[in-house]
Amino acid sequence: QVQVVESGGGLVQPGGSLTLSCAASGSLFTFVSMGWYRQAPGKQRELVAGITSGGSTNYADSVKGRFTISRDNAKNTVYLQMNSLKPEDTAVYYCNARLRNINLEVSTYWGQGTQVTVSS
């Protein structure tokens, strides 16, 4: 059984910073890729940033230059450093993990989500 748990959300003023963490734990697996998605009220869930096992990253245009995704392979943890936050960054942020099991099957797991609110 694999668990994906996010942490680090909260309330921050415009221009402030937050760091989100996402840790995968449970059955034996290898990391394929992990990413952060967000969903604002009334909007579709969108990709914010992703990182592969090889370290390649991709970002939504709206966060380029402000957000940085990184990983700690030893801890099976991915981080999202968010700087220069704007009110439009307000959303529930979800971690997505694609993991390969010992049978080489790849499965996708979602965290429960963490609220990020940017407001003065």
mmCIF file with all atom_site columns, C-alpha atoms in Angstrom:
data_model
loop_
_atom_site.group_PDB
_atom_site.id
_atom_site.type_symbol
_atom_site.label_atom_id
_atom_site.label_alt_id
_atom_site.label_comp_id
_atom_site.label_asym_id
_atom_site.label_entity_id
_atom_site.label_seq_id
_atom_site.pdbx_PDB_ins_code
_atom_site.Cartn_x
_atom_site.Cartn_y
_atom_site.Cartn_z
_atom_site.occupancy
_atom_site.B_iso_or_equiv
_atom_site.pdbx_formal_charge
_atom_site.auth_seq_id
_atom_site.auth_comp_id
_atom_site.auth_asym_id
_atom_site.auth_atom_id
_atom_site.pdbx_PDB_model_num
ATOM 1   C CA . GLN A 1 1   ? 0.000   0.000  0.000   1.00 0.00 ? 1   GLN A CA 1
ATOM 2   C CA . VAL A 1 2   ? 1.437   3.326  -1.093  1.00 0.00 ? 2   VAL A CA 1
ATOM 3   C CA . GLN A 1 3   ? 0.665   6.612  0.614   1.00 0.00 ? 3   GLN A CA 1
ATOM 4   C CA . VAL A 1 4   ? 1.300   10.073 -0.751  1.00 0.00 ? 4   VAL A CA 1
ATOM 5   C CA . VAL A 1 5   ? 1.129   12.834 1.833   1.00 0.00 ? 5   VAL A CA 1
ATOM 6   C CA . GLU A 1 6   ? 1.466   16.576 1.258   1.00 0.00 ? 6   GLU A CA 1
ATOM 7   C CA . SER A 1 7   ? 2.298   19.227 3.812   1.00 0.00 ? 7   SER A CA 1
ATOM 8   C CA . GLY A 1 8   ? 3.263   22.873 3.990   1.00 0.00 ? 8   GLY A CA 1
ATOM 9   C CA . GLY A 1 9   ? 0.199   24.754 2.817   1.00 0.00 ? 9   GLY A CA 1
ATOM 10  C CA . GLY A 1 10  ? -1.209  27.775 4.569   1.00 0.00 ? 10  GLY A CA 1
ATOM 11  C CA . LEU A 1 11  ? -2.020  31.467 4.395   1.00 0.00 ? 11  LEU A CA 1
ATOM 12  C CA . VAL A 1 12  ? 0.579   33.876 3.055   1.00 0.00 ? 12  VAL A CA 1
ATOM 13  C CA . GLN A 1 13  ? 0.566   37.500 1.964   1.00 0.00 ? 13  GLN A CA 1
ATOM 14  C CA . PRO A 1 14  ? 1.120   38.464 -1.668  1.00 0.00 ? 14  PRO A CA 1
ATOM 15  C CA . GLY A 1 15  ? 4.812   38.426 -2.441  1.00 0.00 ? 15  GLY A CA 1
ATOM 16  C CA . GLY A 1 16  ? 5.490   35.854 0.245   1.00 0.00 ? 16  GLY A CA 1
ATOM 17  C CA . SER A 1 17  ? 6.866   32.329 0.040   1.00 0.00 ? 17  SER A CA 1
ATOM 18  C CA . LEU A 1 18  ? 5.801   28.822 0.958   1.00 0.00 ? 18  LEU A CA 1
ATOM 19  C CA . THR A 1 19  ? 7.360   25.397 0.558   1.00 0.00 ? 19  THR A CA 1
ATOM 20  C CA . LEU A 1 20  ? 5.206   22.340 -0.047  1.00 0.00 ? 20  LEU A CA 1
ATOM 21  C CA . SER A 1 21  ? 6.444   18.807 0.612   1.00 0.00 ? 21  SER A CA 1
ATOM 22  C CA . CYS A 1 22  ? 5.183   15.520 -0.746  1.00 0.00 ? 22  CYS A CA 1
ATOM 23  C CA . ALA A 1 23  ? 6.377   12.203 0.632   1.00 0.00 ? 23  ALA A CA 1
ATOM 24  C CA . ALA A 1 24  ? 5.623   8.778  -0.819  1.00 0.00 ? 24  ALA A CA 1
ATOM 25  C CA . SER A 1 25  ? 5.817   5.751  1.458   1.00 0.00 ? 25  SER A CA 1
ATOM 26  C CA . GLY A 1 26  ? 4.659   2.163  1.695   1.00 0.00 ? 26  GLY A CA 1
ATOM 27  C CA . SER A 1 27  ? 5.293   -0.812 -0.549  1.00 0.00 ? 27  SER A CA 1
ATOM 28  C CA . LEU A 1 28  ? 8.516   -1.251 -2.464  1.00 0.00 ? 28  LEU A CA 1
ATOM 29  C CA . PHE A 1 29  ? 8.612   1.045  -5.467  1.00 0.00 ? 29  PHE A CA 1
ATOM 30  C CA . THR A 1 30  ? 10.862  3.177  -7.613  1.00 0.00 ? 30  THR A CA 1
ATOM 31  C CA . PHE A 1 31  ? 10.209  6.745  -8.491  1.00 0.00 ? 31  PHE A CA 1
ATOM 32  C CA . VAL A 1 32  ? 9.140   7.476  -12.070 1.00 0.00 ? 32  VAL A CA 1
ATOM 33  C CA . SER A 1 33  ? 7.945   11.048 -11.765 1.00 0.00 ? 33  SER A CA 1
ATOM 34  C CA . MET A 1 34  ? 6.169   13.337 -9.340  1.00 0.00 ? 34  MET A CA 1
ATOM 35  C CA . GLY A 1 35  ? 4.312   16.540 -9.860  1.00 0.00 ? 35  GLY A CA 1
ATOM 36  C CA . TRP A 1 36  ? 2.256   19.236 -8.272  1.00 0.00 ? 36  TRP A CA 1
ATOM 37  C CA . TYR A 1 37  ? -1.203  20.133 -9.527  1.00 0.00 ? 37  TYR A CA 1
ATOM 38  C CA . ARG A 1 38  ? -3.592  22.758 -8.253  1.00 0.00 ? 38  ARG A CA 1
ATOM 39  C CA . GLN A 1 39  ? -7.292  23.379 -8.419  1.00 0.00 ? 39  GLN A CA 1
ATOM 40  C CA . ALA A 1 40  ? -8.920  26.714 -7.691  1.00 0.00 ? 40  ALA A CA 1
ATOM 41  C CA . PRO A 1 41  ? -12.666 27.011 -7.002  1.00 0.00 ? 41  PRO A CA 1
ATOM 42  C CA . GLY A 1 42  ? -14.640 26.671 -10.207 1.00 0.00 ? 42  GLY A CA 1
ATOM 43  C CA . LYS A 1 43  ? -11.578 25.763 -12.254 1.00 0.00 ? 43  LYS A CA 1
ATOM 44  C CA . GLN A 1 44  ? -10.081 22.568 -13.599 1.00 0.00 ? 44  GLN A CA 1
ATOM 45  C CA . ARG A 1 45  ? -7.102  20.935 -11.982 1.00 0.00 ? 45  ARG A CA 1
ATOM 46  C CA . GLU A 1 46  ? -3.914  22.065 -13.705 1.00 0.00 ? 46  GLU A CA 1
ATOM 47  C CA . LEU A 1 47  ? -0.297  20.969 -13.700 1.00 0.00 ? 47  LEU A CA 1
ATOM 48  C CA . VAL A 1 48  ? 1.957   23.362 -11.814 1.00 0.00 ? 48  VAL A CA 1
ATOM 49  C CA . ALA A 1 49  ? 5.316   21.592 -11.957 1.00 0.00 ? 49  ALA A CA 1
ATOM 50  C CA . GLY A 1 50  ? 6.734   18.120 -12.516 1.00 0.00 ? 50  GLY A CA 1
ATOM 51  C CA . ILE A 1 51  ? 10.017  16.306 -12.081 1.00 0.00 ? 51  ILE A CA 1
ATOM 52  C CA . THR A 1 52  ? 11.197  12.970 -13.459 1.00 0.00 ? 52  THR A CA 1
ATOM 53  C CA . SER A 1 53  ? 13.519  10.397 -11.948 1.00 0.00 ? 53  SER A CA 1
ATOM 54  C CA . GLY A 1 54  ? 16.213  11.755 -14.208 1.00 0.00 ? 54  GLY A CA 1
ATOM 55  C CA . GLY A 1 55  ? 15.759  15.233 -12.800 1.00 0.00 ? 55  GLY A CA 1
ATOM 56  C CA . SER A 1 56  ? 14.022  16.839 -15.767 1.00 0.00 ? 56  SER A CA 1
ATOM 57  C CA . THR A 1 57  ? 11.543  19.496 -14.739 1.00 0.00 ? 57  THR A CA 1
ATOM 58  C CA . ASN A 1 58  ? 8.645   21.297 -16.354 1.00 0.00 ? 58  ASN A CA 1
ATOM 59  C CA . TYR A 1 59  ? 6.528   24.210 -15.178 1.00 0.00 ? 59  TYR A CA 1
ATOM 60  C CA . ALA A 1 60  ? 3.299   25.927 -16.049 1.00 0.00 ? 60  ALA A CA 1
ATOM 61  C CA . ASP A 1 61  ? 3.968   29.253 -17.753 1.00 0.00 ? 61  ASP A CA 1
ATOM 62  C CA . SER A 1 62  ? 2.178   31.060 -14.935 1.00 0.00 ? 62  SER A CA 1
ATOM 63  C CA . VAL A 1 63  ? 4.728   29.914 -12.328 1.00 0.00 ? 63  VAL A CA 1
ATOM 64  C CA . LYS A 1 64  ? 7.987   29.911 -14.284 1.00 0.00 ? 64  LYS A CA 1
ATOM 65  C CA . GLY A 1 65  ? 10.638  31.917 -12.516 1.00 0.00 ? 65  GLY A CA 1
ATOM 66  C CA . ARG A 1 66  ? 8.701   31.885 -9.242  1.00 0.00 ? 66  ARG A CA 1
ATOM 67  C CA . PHE A 1 67  ? 8.288   28.198 -8.346  1.00 0.00 ? 67  PHE A CA 1
ATOM 68  C CA . THR A 1 68  ? 10.981  25.522 -8.112  1.00 0.00 ? 68  THR A CA 1
ATOM 69  C CA . ILE A 1 69  ? 10.401  21.782 -7.881  1.00 0.00 ? 69  ILE A CA 1
ATOM 70  C CA . SER A 1 70  ? 13.077  19.544 -6.411  1.00 0.00 ? 70  SER A CA 1
ATOM 71  C CA . ARG A 1 71  ? 13.395  16.032 -5.027  1.00 0.00 ? 71  ARG A CA 1
ATOM 72  C CA . ASP A 1 72  ? 15.191  14.035 -2.378  1.00 0.00 ? 72  ASP A CA 1
ATOM 73  C CA . ASN A 1 73  ? 15.412  10.500 -3.730  1.00 0.00 ? 73  ASN A CA 1
ATOM 74  C CA . ALA A 1 74  ? 16.606  9.040  -0.437  1.00 0.00 ? 74  ALA A CA 1
ATOM 75  C CA . LYS A 1 75  ? 13.473  10.302 1.280   1.00 0.00 ? 75  LYS A CA 1
ATOM 76  C CA . ASN A 1 76  ? 11.117  9.734  -1.676  1.00 0.00 ? 76  ASN A CA 1
ATOM 77  C CA . THR A 1 77  ? 10.108  13.347 -1.193  1.00 0.00 ? 77  THR A CA 1
ATOM 78  C CA . VAL A 1 78  ? 9.414   16.155 -3.618  1.00 0.00 ? 78  VAL A CA 1
ATOM 79  C CA . TYR A 1 79  ? 9.340   19.829 -2.726  1.00 0.00 ? 79  TYR A CA 1
ATOM 80  C CA . LEU A 1 80  ? 7.734   22.852 -4.325  1.00 0.00 ? 80  LEU A CA 1
ATOM 81  C CA . GLN A 1 81  ? 9.339   26.141 -3.371  1.00 0.00 ? 81  GLN A CA 1
ATOM 82  C CA . MET A 1 82  ? 6.906   28.932 -4.154  1.00 0.00 ? 82  MET A CA 1
ATOM 83  C CA . ASN A 1 83  ? 8.165   32.523 -4.187  1.00 0.00 ? 83  ASN A CA 1
ATOM 84  C CA . SER A 1 84  ? 6.557   35.830 -5.130  1.00 0.00 ? 84  SER A CA 1
ATOM 85  C CA . LEU A 1 85  ? 3.147   34.364 -4.499  1.00 0.00 ? 85  LEU A CA 1
ATOM 86  C CA . LYS A 1 86  ? 0.117   36.029 -6.047  1.00 0.00 ? 86  LYS A CA 1
ATOM 87  C CA . PRO A 1 87  ? -3.568  35.887 -5.114  1.00 0.00 ? 87  PRO A CA 1
ATOM 88  C CA . GLU A 1 88  ? -4.188  33.884 -8.287  1.00 0.00 ? 88  GLU A CA 1
ATOM 89  C CA . ASP A 1 89  ? -1.962  31.128 -6.870  1.00 0.00 ? 89  ASP A CA 1
ATOM 90  C CA . THR A 1 90  ? -4.666  30.435 -4.309  1.00 0.00 ? 90  THR A CA 1
ATOM 91  C CA . ALA A 1 91  ? -5.828  26.846 -4.744  1.00 0.00 ? 91  ALA A CA 1
ATOM 92  C CA . VAL A 1 92  ? -5.728  23.361 -3.306  1.00 0.00 ? 92  VAL A CA 1
ATOM 93  C CA . TYR A 1 93  ? -2.390  21.864 -4.295  1.00 0.00 ? 93  TYR A CA 1
ATOM 94  C CA . TYR A 1 94  ? -2.214  18.134 -4.979  1.00 0.00 ? 94  TYR A CA 1
ATOM 95  C CA . CYS A 1 95  ? 0.801   15.900 -5.246  1.00 0.00 ? 95  CYS A CA 1
ATOM 96  C CA . ASN A 1 96  ? 0.836   13.317 -8.006  1.00 0.00 ? 96  ASN A CA 1
ATOM 97  C CA . ALA A 1 97  ? 3.246   10.396 -7.877  1.00 0.00 ? 97  ALA A CA 1
ATOM 98  C CA . ARG A 1 98  ? 3.939   7.859  -10.609 1.00 0.00 ? 98  ARG A CA 1
ATOM 99  C CA . LEU A 1 99  ? 5.680   4.882  -9.087  1.00 0.00 ? 99  LEU A CA 1
ATOM 100 C CA . ARG A 1 100 ? 6.922   1.557  -10.450 1.00 0.00 ? 100 ARG A CA 1
ATOM 101 C CA . ASN A 1 101 ? 6.443   -1.571 -8.340  1.00 0.00 ? 101 ASN A CA 1
ATOM 102 C CA . ILE A 1 102 ? 8.594   -4.709 -8.232  1.00 0.00 ? 102 ILE A CA 1
ATOM 103 C CA . ASN A 1 103 ? 6.584   -6.122 -11.137 1.00 0.00 ? 103 ASN A CA 1
ATOM 104 C CA . LEU A 1 104 ? 7.546   -3.032 -13.185 1.00 0.00 ? 104 LEU A CA 1
ATOM 105 C CA . GLU A 1 105 ? 3.941   -1.834 -13.257 1.00 0.00 ? 105 GLU A CA 1
ATOM 106 C CA . VAL A 1 106 ? 3.509   1.920  -13.082 1.00 0.00 ? 106 VAL A CA 1
ATOM 107 C CA . SER A 1 107 ? 0.678   3.313  -11.001 1.00 0.00 ? 107 SER A CA 1
ATOM 108 C CA . THR A 1 108 ? -0.456  6.851  -10.259 1.00 0.00 ? 108 THR A CA 1
ATOM 109 C CA . TYR A 1 109 ? -1.187  8.063  -6.751  1.00 0.00 ? 109 TYR A CA 1
ATOM 110 C CA . TRP A 1 110 ? -2.668  11.328 -5.500  1.00 0.00 ? 110 TRP A CA 1
ATOM 111 C CA . GLY A 1 111 ? -2.285  13.045 -2.182  1.00 0.00 ? 111 GLY A CA 1
ATOM 112 C CA . GLN A 1 112 ? -5.198  14.474 -0.236  1.00 0.00 ? 112 GLN A CA 1
ATOM 113 C CA . GLY A 1 113 ? -4.369  18.067 -1.132  1.00 0.00 ? 113 GLY A CA 1
ATOM 114 C CA . THR A 1 114 ? -3.144  21.053 0.844   1.00 0.00 ? 114 THR A CA 1
ATOM 115 C CA . GLN A 1 115 ? -4.705  24.520 0.780   1.00 0.00 ? 115 GLN A CA 1
ATOM 116 C CA . VAL A 1 116 ? -2.608  27.499 -0.262  1.00 0.00 ? 116 VAL A CA 1
ATOM 117 C CA . THR A 1 117 ? -4.218  30.911 0.233   1.00 0.00 ? 117 THR A CA 1
ATOM 118 C CA . VAL A 1 118 ? -2.518  34.109 -0.880  1.00 0.00 ? 118 VAL A CA 1
ATOM 119 C CA . SER A 1 119 ? -4.243  37.107 0.592   1.00 0.00 ? 119 SER A CA 1
ATOM 120 C CA . SER A 1 120 ? -3.526  40.302 2.457   1.00 0.00 ? 120 SER A CA 1
#
